[in-house]
Amino acid sequence: MVDVLVEDPGSRARSVAPPGRAPRARVWVAAATAAVPVLLIALQVIAVWQRFEGPLDSLWRDYVGTPKSMTVPWAGLILALVGISARRRIVALGVAVAIDVVWASARLVAGEPFAIGNGPVIVLTALALVAWLRWSGTERRNALAAAALGALLMLATKVGDVWLHVTVLSRPTVLDEYVILADHALGDPSWVLGRAIDALGPAVYAVLHWVYIELPVAAIVVAVWQLRRVVPSGRWPTHYLVRTFLVLGLVGPMVYLLFPVVGPMFAFGPDGHGLQLGNYWPGVVPPIDRNPIPLPFDTATPRNCMPSMHTAWALSVFLHTRRDTDGAAAPGWIRWGGTFWLLATLAATLGFGYHYGVDLVAGAVLCLTVESALRAPEQGWGWGRTRLVIGGVAVLAVLLLSYRYLAVPMAEYPVVAGTVVLGLLAGLASAFHATWFAGGAVARQPGREVLPAVH
């Protein structure tokens, strides 16, 4: 079940879509629907072959075992609830809570660790089946589209977990020696933030840690706010946060294989399992090594630093909290919330030693590029969008090539190199703002909303 956006002509004559458009859309829906189980089965085969937990194993545990995550299943269900009425939401939530209480109690009686998450998975599945088999019209389309989004969110985490194993299996060496040289151009921010967080004490650490691991919570809050009018209006916005989140999760991890990096706390800190270059992080910045080489690393640490997906996702949350889906200015509480989540996530990614500064720049470039490709689809692919996407891809390619092949000059001339790196990001951000935000809030246009069609 995948939602497809079909333009609603709004105040114009209620004409039908151009000939051939709906059939093409249905073909894409069918292809996407078929691709999901094929991908899950393929990754499950790899997991069985390499003897780690696959996506189908993890999904089965969500139904009848101990869920791997306690928040993602609930986030998926809450997202799915935007497509049904308030009365049905209360019933669905009540059933999910009851199932979780029963399963959690049974686990505690059996001496197993406390966990929740079975209830929302079971209820989301039941909701999709009931909508498909019993409901009709807009009610059915809304429910199935929202359930598909919730399911995709949960399945994406399963695929991501397996992909991290794939990065380890396919990339036995990492490029951290190159990245730390490039990071000198930005003043080694991971070392600076790492010492600062240590000095600020456990309370700050706890807050930042919660923000870092609960990024899906912020995304769901924003997504529910964006989709709050779906049931009363029967229409979906043409663009919302979940679309960006899912596409980023599909595109970004591909770069892990091109540029495998484990991060400061592993390559230069105490968590390197004996393969680190020294216990430098966060107290001492390593000396410049003008002869960097790929570093052999363990078979447990994911190569998931370049680009920083937490940065990309947090920036997408920030961007989607600037305005409502109709172009009006967003309320203050969500604007401040998006700002806080972005800044706290950036501090955590660096201060915990998970990323270098140059990872964050690459993640921000990736986010602006993907968001430019997805935003305001009703406007088509004009020159403004095309130049942003091509420019973003070019900037990301230049950055990655520079980190790999110009790392030593970047460390030797940090002021020049840092200015260029930040200038490229600033230029892309400026073009993004000029294209999508500089015109001010736009009036709500019904033609910019769509009906979801589920096939």
Short mmCIF file of C-alpha atoms in Angstrom, two decimals:
data_model
loop_
_atom_site.label_atom_id
_atom_site.label_comp_id
_atom_site.label_asym_id
_atom_site.label_seq_id
_atom_site.Cartn_x
_atom_site.Cartn_y
_atom_site.Cartn_z
CA MET A 1 0.00 0.00 0.00
CA VAL A 2 1.66 3.14 -1.20
CA ASP A 3 0.03 6.52 -1.47
CA VAL A 4 0.15 8.27 -4.81
CA LEU A 5 -0.51 11.97 -5.14
CA VAL A 6 -2.99 12.96 -7.83
CA GLU A 7 -3.52 16.68 -8.43
CA ASP A 8 -6.86 18.14 -7.44
CA PRO A 9 -7.88 20.98 -9.78
CA GLY A 10 -9.39 22.95 -6.89
CA SER A 11 -11.49 25.89 -7.99
CA ARG A 12 -11.04 25.12 -11.64
CA ALA A 13 -13.56 22.98 -13.47
CA ARG A 14 -13.54 19.53 -11.93
CA SER A 15 -11.91 17.98 -14.91
CA VAL A 16 -10.32 14.59 -14.76
CA ALA A 17 -6.59 13.98 -14.87
CA PRO A 18 -4.90 14.03 -18.28
CA PRO A 19 -5.34 10.79 -20.25
CA GLY A 20 -2.78 8.20 -19.30
CA ARG A 21 -1.78 9.88 -16.06
CA ALA A 22 -3.85 7.71 -13.72
CA PRO A 23 -2.78 4.43 -15.39
CA ARG A 24 0.87 5.50 -15.14
CA ALA A 25 0.35 6.34 -11.48
CA ARG A 26 -1.16 2.93 -10.86
CA VAL A 27 1.82 1.28 -12.54
CA TRP A 28 4.17 3.14 -10.20
CA VAL A 29 2.04 2.14 -7.22
CA ALA A 30 2.09 -1.50 -8.28
CA ALA A 31 5.85 -1.40 -8.84
CA ALA A 32 6.52 0.22 -5.47
CA THR A 33 4.19 -2.18 -3.69
CA ALA A 34 5.94 -5.16 -5.26
CA ALA A 35 9.40 -3.74 -4.53
CA VAL A 36 8.84 -3.62 -0.76
CA PRO A 37 8.48 -7.40 -0.17
CA VAL A 38 11.18 -8.15 -2.76
CA LEU A 39 13.61 -5.88 -0.89
CA LEU A 40 12.70 -7.36 2.48
CA ILE A 41 13.13 -10.92 1.21
CA ALA A 42 16.47 -10.11 -0.45
CA LEU A 43 17.81 -8.52 2.74
CA GLN A 44 16.50 -11.44 4.78
CA VAL A 45 18.44 -13.85 2.55
CA ILE A 46 21.60 -11.81 3.08
CA ALA A 47 20.98 -11.77 6.82
CA VAL A 48 20.50 -15.54 7.00
CA TRP A 49 23.61 -16.05 4.88
CA GLN A 50 25.72 -13.82 7.13
CA ARG A 51 24.01 -14.96 10.35
CA PHE A 52 22.52 -11.76 11.72
CA GLU A 53 18.93 -10.71 12.32
CA GLY A 54 17.08 -9.87 9.13
CA PRO A 55 14.14 -7.54 8.56
CA LEU A 56 11.56 -10.34 8.55
CA ASP A 57 12.96 -11.75 11.80
CA SER A 58 12.74 -8.31 13.37
CA LEU A 59 9.22 -7.79 12.03
CA TRP A 60 8.09 -11.13 13.44
CA ARG A 61 9.43 -10.12 16.85
CA ASP A 62 7.37 -6.94 16.64
CA TYR A 63 4.25 -9.06 16.35
CA VAL A 64 4.83 -11.91 18.80
CA GLY A 65 8.22 -11.40 20.44
CA THR A 66 10.22 -8.58 21.99
CA PRO A 67 10.23 -5.53 19.71
CA LYS A 68 13.64 -4.11 18.88
CA SER A 69 12.40 -0.54 19.33
CA MET A 70 9.78 0.72 21.75
CA THR A 71 9.21 4.06 20.04
CA VAL A 72 9.24 3.37 16.30
CA PRO A 73 6.14 1.10 16.33
CA TRP A 74 4.20 3.73 18.26
CA ALA A 75 5.46 6.45 15.92
CA GLY A 76 4.24 4.41 12.96
CA LEU A 77 0.79 3.88 14.50
CA ILE A 78 0.40 7.55 15.43
CA LEU A 79 1.25 8.50 11.86
CA ALA A 80 -1.32 6.01 10.58
CA LEU A 81 -4.02 7.54 12.79
CA VAL A 82 -4.02 10.81 10.84
CA GLY A 83 -6.11 9.04 8.19
CA ILE A 84 -9.07 8.04 10.39
CA SER A 85 -11.68 9.82 12.47
CA ALA A 86 -11.18 10.91 16.08
CA ARG A 87 -13.49 8.20 17.43
CA ARG A 88 -11.61 5.48 15.60
CA ARG A 89 -8.30 6.90 16.79
CA ILE A 90 -9.42 6.51 20.40
CA VAL A 91 -10.47 2.91 19.78
CA ALA A 92 -7.23 2.07 17.96
CA LEU A 93 -5.07 3.64 20.67
CA GLY A 94 -7.00 1.86 23.40
CA VAL A 95 -6.60 -1.53 21.74
CA ALA A 96 -2.89 -0.92 21.10
CA VAL A 97 -2.30 0.04 24.74
CA ALA A 98 -4.22 -3.00 25.98
CA ILE A 99 -2.20 -5.37 23.79
CA ASP A 100 1.06 -3.78 24.92
CA VAL A 101 0.06 -4.12 28.58
CA VAL A 102 -0.72 -7.81 28.11
CA TRP A 103 2.48 -8.56 26.19
CA ALA A 104 4.70 -6.52 28.51
CA SER A 105 3.17 -8.17 31.59
CA ALA A 106 3.71 -11.63 30.12
CA ARG A 107 7.35 -10.80 29.44
CA LEU A 108 7.90 -9.52 32.97
CA VAL A 109 6.28 -12.64 34.46
CA ALA A 110 8.58 -14.78 32.32
CA GLY A 111 11.59 -12.85 33.60
CA GLU A 112 12.28 -11.12 30.31
CA PRO A 113 13.19 -7.43 30.00
CA PHE A 114 10.45 -4.82 29.79
CA ALA A 115 9.50 -3.80 26.27
CA ILE A 116 6.51 -2.41 24.42
CA GLY A 117 5.63 -2.12 20.75
CA ASN A 118 3.60 -5.21 19.84
CA GLY A 119 0.29 -3.40 20.25
CA PRO A 120 0.83 -0.64 17.69
CA VAL A 121 2.17 -3.07 15.08
CA ILE A 122 -0.81 -5.38 15.44
CA VAL A 123 -3.32 -2.53 15.47
CA LEU A 124 -1.75 -0.84 12.44
CA THR A 125 -1.97 -4.11 10.50
CA ALA A 126 -5.59 -4.60 11.58
CA LEU A 127 -6.43 -1.01 10.65
CA ALA A 128 -5.07 -1.50 7.12
CA LEU A 129 -7.00 -4.75 6.67
CA VAL A 130 -10.27 -3.30 7.95
CA ALA A 131 -9.94 -0.23 5.74
CA TRP A 132 -9.11 -2.32 2.70
CA LEU A 133 -11.88 -4.88 3.18
CA ARG A 134 -14.69 -2.92 4.83
CA TRP A 135 -14.43 0.78 4.00
CA SER A 136 -14.83 2.63 0.73
CA GLY A 137 -14.33 5.98 -0.96
CA THR A 138 -12.33 8.80 0.61
CA GLU A 139 -12.53 7.14 4.02
CA ARG A 140 -10.79 4.06 2.65
CA ARG A 141 -8.19 6.02 0.68
CA ASN A 142 -7.24 8.20 3.63
CA ALA A 143 -6.94 5.26 6.01
CA LEU A 144 -4.88 3.13 3.62
CA ALA A 145 -2.58 6.00 2.65
CA ALA A 146 -1.88 6.87 6.29
CA ALA A 147 -1.41 3.20 7.23
CA ALA A 148 1.04 2.84 4.36
CA LEU A 149 3.07 5.77 5.66
CA GLY A 150 3.17 4.29 9.17
CA ALA A 151 4.16 0.88 7.84
CA LEU A 152 6.86 2.35 5.61
CA LEU A 153 8.32 4.23 8.57
CA MET A 154 8.61 1.00 10.57
CA LEU A 155 9.90 -1.06 7.65
CA ALA A 156 12.49 1.61 6.82
CA THR A 157 14.08 1.10 10.23
CA LYS A 158 14.26 -2.65 9.58
CA VAL A 159 15.94 -2.09 6.24
CA GLY A 160 18.30 0.46 7.78
CA ASP A 161 19.44 -1.98 10.46
CA VAL A 162 20.34 -4.58 7.85
CA TRP A 163 22.03 -1.99 5.66
CA LEU A 164 24.39 -1.12 8.50
CA HIS A 165 25.49 -4.75 8.53
CA VAL A 166 25.99 -4.56 4.77
CA THR A 167 28.33 -1.58 5.17
CA VAL A 168 30.47 -3.61 7.56
CA LEU A 169 30.57 -6.68 5.32
CA SER A 170 31.36 -4.77 2.13
CA ARG A 171 33.81 -2.21 3.53
CA PRO A 172 36.52 -3.78 5.71
CA THR A 173 38.54 -0.53 5.71
CA VAL A 174 37.44 3.00 6.62
CA LEU A 175 38.56 6.49 5.57
CA ASP A 176 38.70 8.21 8.94
CA GLU A 177 42.34 9.20 8.49
CA TYR A 178 41.33 11.28 5.47
CA VAL A 179 38.24 12.74 7.11
CA ILE A 180 40.03 13.97 10.22
CA LEU A 181 42.51 15.82 8.01
CA ALA A 182 39.66 17.46 6.13
CA ASP A 183 37.99 18.23 9.45
CA HIS A 184 40.97 20.35 10.51
CA ALA A 185 39.61 22.91 8.04
CA LEU A 186 36.55 23.31 10.29
CA GLY A 187 38.51 23.45 13.54
CA ASP A 188 37.91 19.84 14.66
CA PRO A 189 34.43 20.59 16.06
CA SER A 190 33.86 17.07 17.42
CA TRP A 191 36.77 17.50 19.81
CA VAL A 192 35.57 20.96 20.83
CA LEU A 193 31.96 19.86 21.46
CA GLY A 194 33.08 16.63 23.12
CA ARG A 195 35.02 18.53 25.76
CA ALA A 196 32.23 21.07 26.17
CA ILE A 197 29.59 18.39 26.85
CA ASP A 198 31.88 16.68 29.34
CA ALA A 199 32.25 20.01 31.15
CA LEU A 200 28.49 20.73 31.15
CA GLY A 201 27.71 17.59 33.11
CA PRO A 202 25.25 14.66 33.00
CA ALA A 203 22.05 16.70 32.72
CA VAL A 204 23.04 18.25 29.39
CA TYR A 205 24.32 14.88 28.21
CA ALA A 206 20.99 13.23 29.06
CA VAL A 207 18.95 15.84 27.20
CA LEU A 208 21.13 15.69 24.09
CA HIS A 209 21.16 11.90 24.16
CA TRP A 210 17.37 11.77 24.30
CA VAL A 211 17.08 14.26 21.43
CA TYR A 212 19.55 12.24 19.36
CA ILE A 213 17.89 8.85 19.74
CA GLU A 214 14.30 10.14 19.59
CA LEU A 215 14.55 12.02 16.30
CA PRO A 216 11.57 9.98 14.97
CA VAL A 217 9.45 11.49 17.77
CA ALA A 218 10.09 15.00 16.50
CA ALA A 219 9.40 13.88 12.95
CA ILE A 220 6.05 12.35 13.92
CA VAL A 221 4.99 15.48 15.82
CA VAL A 222 5.69 17.61 12.75
CA ALA A 223 4.11 15.11 10.37
CA VAL A 224 0.91 14.86 12.43
CA TRP A 225 0.72 18.65 12.55
CA GLN A 226 1.15 18.84 8.78
CA LEU A 227 -1.47 16.15 8.12
CA ARG A 228 -4.03 17.31 10.69
CA ARG A 229 -6.50 18.43 7.99
CA VAL A 230 -6.54 15.18 6.03
CA VAL A 231 -9.69 13.72 7.60
CA PRO A 232 -11.83 16.88 7.74
CA SER A 233 -10.86 18.00 4.22
CA GLY A 234 -10.38 14.63 2.54
CA ARG A 235 -7.24 16.02 0.92
CA TRP A 236 -3.54 15.52 1.40
CA PRO A 237 -0.84 18.18 1.02
CA THR A 238 1.38 17.72 -1.99
CA HIS A 239 4.47 17.62 0.20
CA TYR A 240 5.12 16.83 3.85
CA LEU A 241 7.95 15.70 6.10
CA VAL A 242 7.47 11.95 5.83
CA ARG A 243 8.23 12.03 2.11
CA THR A 244 11.55 13.76 2.72
CA PHE A 245 12.41 11.44 5.60
CA LEU A 246 11.83 8.30 3.55
CA VAL A 247 13.72 9.52 0.48
CA LEU A 248 16.66 10.65 2.60
CA GLY A 249 16.71 7.21 4.22
CA LEU A 250 16.79 5.62 0.79
CA VAL A 251 19.45 7.82 -0.82
CA GLY A 252 21.80 8.78 2.02
CA PRO A 253 22.94 5.31 3.15
CA MET A 254 24.08 4.54 -0.40
CA VAL A 255 26.93 6.97 0.22
CA TYR A 256 28.12 4.85 3.14
CA LEU A 257 29.45 2.32 0.64
CA LEU A 258 31.24 5.01 -1.37
CA PHE A 259 32.76 6.70 1.67
CA PRO A 260 32.97 4.36 4.68
CA VAL A 261 33.67 6.21 7.94
CA VAL A 262 33.11 5.10 11.56
CA GLY A 263 33.58 8.35 13.50
CA PRO A 264 35.94 9.97 16.04
CA MET A 265 34.95 7.95 19.11
CA PHE A 266 35.73 4.71 17.27
CA ALA A 267 38.70 5.57 15.04
CA PHE A 268 40.35 7.91 17.56
CA GLY A 269 38.72 6.99 20.85
CA PRO A 270 38.27 4.20 23.38
CA ASP A 271 35.44 2.46 21.50
CA GLY A 272 37.61 1.27 18.63
CA HIS A 273 37.96 -2.28 19.99
CA GLY A 274 41.73 -2.06 19.79
CA LEU A 275 41.79 -0.94 16.16
CA GLN A 276 41.71 2.80 16.86
CA LEU A 277 44.69 4.96 15.98
CA GLY A 278 44.92 6.09 19.59
CA ASN A 279 42.75 7.26 22.48
CA TYR A 280 42.70 10.88 21.36
CA TRP A 281 39.02 11.79 21.41
CA PRO A 282 37.93 14.14 22.93
CA GLY A 283 40.96 15.28 24.94
CA VAL A 284 43.68 15.64 22.30
CA VAL A 285 43.46 16.39 18.59
CA PRO A 286 45.63 13.85 16.72
CA PRO A 287 48.71 15.18 14.93
CA ILE A 288 48.48 15.73 11.19
CA ASP A 289 49.44 12.60 9.27
CA ARG A 290 50.44 13.63 5.77
CA ASN A 291 50.32 10.04 4.53
CA PRO A 292 46.80 8.87 5.31
CA ILE A 293 45.73 5.36 4.34
CA PRO A 294 42.48 3.38 4.59
CA LEU A 295 42.24 1.96 8.09
CA PRO A 296 41.28 -1.72 8.59
CA PHE A 297 38.44 -1.88 11.12
CA ASP A 298 36.30 -4.36 13.01
CA THR A 299 33.27 -6.32 11.86
CA ALA A 300 30.89 -4.71 14.35
CA THR A 301 31.01 -0.93 13.84
CA PRO A 302 28.77 0.41 11.03
CA ARG A 303 30.41 2.63 8.42
CA ASN A 304 27.59 5.16 8.68
CA CYS A 305 29.15 8.59 9.22
CA MET A 306 29.38 10.09 5.75
CA PRO A 307 27.02 11.84 5.31
CA SER A 308 25.49 12.51 8.72
CA MET A 309 21.91 11.31 8.28
CA HIS A 310 20.94 12.67 11.70
CA THR A 311 21.92 16.10 10.41
CA ALA A 312 19.98 15.59 7.18
CA TRP A 313 16.85 14.43 9.02
CA ALA A 314 17.05 17.11 11.71
CA LEU A 315 17.48 19.80 9.06
CA SER A 316 14.44 18.46 7.23
CA VAL A 317 12.46 18.74 10.47
CA PHE A 318 13.65 22.33 10.79
CA LEU A 319 12.67 23.19 7.22
CA HIS A 320 9.21 21.70 7.59
CA THR A 321 8.55 23.69 10.76
CA ARG A 322 9.02 27.03 9.03
CA ARG A 323 5.66 27.04 7.24
CA ASP A 324 2.39 25.19 7.14
CA THR A 325 1.59 23.03 4.14
CA ASP A 326 -0.61 25.80 2.71
CA GLY A 327 2.26 28.30 2.76
CA ALA A 328 1.17 30.19 5.88
CA ALA A 329 3.70 30.89 8.64
CA ALA A 330 3.94 28.05 11.14
CA PRO A 331 2.95 28.73 14.77
CA GLY A 332 5.70 29.72 17.17
CA TRP A 333 5.72 26.52 19.21
CA ILE A 334 6.57 24.34 16.23
CA ARG A 335 9.09 26.80 14.81
CA TRP A 336 10.97 26.93 18.11
CA GLY A 337 10.67 23.17 18.47
CA GLY A 338 12.21 22.57 15.06
CA THR A 339 15.04 24.98 15.82
CA PHE A 340 15.78 23.35 19.16
CA TRP A 341 15.79 19.86 17.66
CA LEU A 342 18.19 20.86 14.89
CA LEU A 343 20.66 22.61 17.21
CA ALA A 344 20.52 19.86 19.84
CA THR A 345 21.01 17.16 17.20
CA LEU A 346 24.03 18.94 15.75
CA ALA A 347 25.53 19.29 19.23
CA ALA A 348 24.91 15.61 19.97
CA THR A 349 26.30 14.26 16.71
CA LEU A 350 29.56 16.13 17.30
CA GLY A 351 29.72 16.10 21.09
CA PHE A 352 29.21 12.35 21.40
CA GLY A 353 31.96 11.65 18.86
CA TYR A 354 29.64 10.07 16.32
CA HIS A 355 30.55 12.43 13.49
CA TYR A 356 33.14 14.86 12.17
CA GLY A 357 32.17 18.37 11.17
CA VAL A 358 32.58 17.62 7.47
CA ASP A 359 30.01 14.80 7.84
CA LEU A 360 27.47 17.35 8.99
CA VAL A 361 28.17 19.61 6.00
CA ALA A 362 27.62 16.67 3.64
CA GLY A 363 24.39 15.75 5.44
CA ALA A 364 23.06 19.30 5.17
CA VAL A 365 23.86 19.40 1.44
CA LEU A 366 22.10 16.09 0.94
CA CYS A 367 18.99 17.34 2.76
CA LEU A 368 18.75 20.57 0.76
CA THR A 369 19.17 18.62 -2.48
CA VAL A 370 16.51 16.00 -1.70
CA GLU A 371 14.12 18.61 -0.32
CA SER A 372 14.54 20.67 -3.49
CA ALA A 373 13.63 17.65 -5.61
CA LEU A 374 10.47 16.93 -3.58
CA ARG A 375 9.13 20.33 -2.53
CA ALA A 376 6.11 21.87 -4.33
CA PRO A 377 5.69 19.08 -6.91
CA GLU A 378 2.76 20.94 -8.50
CA GLN A 379 5.28 23.48 -9.85
CA GLY A 380 7.01 20.89 -12.01
CA TRP A 381 10.68 20.79 -12.92
CA GLY A 382 11.50 24.35 -13.81
CA TRP A 383 14.92 25.92 -13.89
CA GLY A 384 14.85 26.86 -10.19
CA ARG A 385 14.35 23.30 -9.01
CA THR A 386 16.66 21.79 -11.62
CA ARG A 387 19.59 24.07 -10.77
CA LEU A 388 19.19 23.36 -7.07
CA VAL A 389 19.19 19.59 -7.52
CA ILE A 390 22.06 19.58 -10.01
CA GLY A 391 23.97 22.08 -7.88
CA GLY A 392 23.38 20.04 -4.72
CA VAL A 393 24.59 16.83 -6.35
CA ALA A 394 27.65 18.66 -7.68
CA VAL A 395 28.46 20.21 -4.29
CA LEU A 396 28.14 16.84 -2.54
CA ALA A 397 30.40 15.20 -5.13
CA VAL A 398 33.00 17.98 -4.80
CA LEU A 399 32.97 17.68 -1.02
CA LEU A 400 33.41 13.91 -1.01
CA LEU A 401 36.18 14.01 -3.59
CA SER A 402 37.93 16.78 -1.66
CA TYR A 403 37.70 14.89 1.64
CA ARG A 404 39.27 11.87 -0.02
CA TYR A 405 41.89 13.32 -2.39
CA LEU A 406 42.60 16.81 -1.00
CA ALA A 407 42.57 15.95 2.71
CA VAL A 408 46.23 16.82 3.28
CA PRO A 409 46.03 20.28 1.60
CA MET A 410 42.82 20.94 3.54
CA ALA A 411 44.67 20.27 6.79
CA GLU A 412 47.67 22.37 5.75
CA TYR A 413 45.56 25.34 4.64
CA PRO A 414 42.58 25.14 6.99
CA VAL A 415 41.40 28.74 6.65
CA VAL A 416 41.16 28.56 2.86
CA ALA A 417 39.71 25.06 2.85
CA GLY A 418 37.22 25.78 5.61
CA THR A 419 36.05 28.92 3.85
CA VAL A 420 35.47 26.97 0.64
CA VAL A 421 33.59 24.13 2.39
CA LEU A 422 31.32 26.47 4.36
CA GLY A 423 30.97 28.74 1.34
CA LEU A 424 29.66 25.88 -0.80
CA LEU A 425 27.09 25.01 1.89
CA ALA A 426 26.14 28.66 2.36
CA GLY A 427 25.74 29.16 -1.39
CA LEU A 428 23.44 26.15 -1.70
CA ALA A 429 21.44 27.23 1.37
CA SER A 430 21.09 30.75 -0.01
CA ALA A 431 19.83 29.44 -3.35
CA PHE A 432 17.43 27.12 -1.53
CA HIS A 433 16.03 29.99 0.52
CA ALA A 434 15.73 32.26 -2.51
CA THR A 435 13.83 29.56 -4.41
CA TRP A 436 11.45 28.28 -1.76
CA PHE A 437 11.20 30.88 1.02
CA ALA A 438 12.22 34.36 -0.12
CA GLY A 439 8.80 35.15 -1.57
CA GLY A 440 7.13 35.09 1.86
CA ALA A 441 4.11 33.07 2.86
CA VAL A 442 1.77 32.26 0.01
CA ALA A 443 -1.96 32.16 0.16
CA ARG A 444 -3.61 28.82 0.52
CA GLN A 445 -4.51 27.31 -2.82
CA PRO A 446 -6.87 24.33 -2.90
CA GLY A 447 -5.29 23.18 -6.12
CA ARG A 448 -2.13 22.48 -4.16
CA GLU A 449 -3.79 19.75 -2.19
CA VAL A 450 -4.39 16.25 -3.42
CA LEU A 451 -6.40 13.16 -2.89
CA PRO A 452 -4.41 10.03 -2.05
CA ALA A 453 -5.13 7.06 -4.22
CA VAL A 454 -4.21 3.62 -2.95
CA HIS A 455 -4.17 0.68 -5.28
#
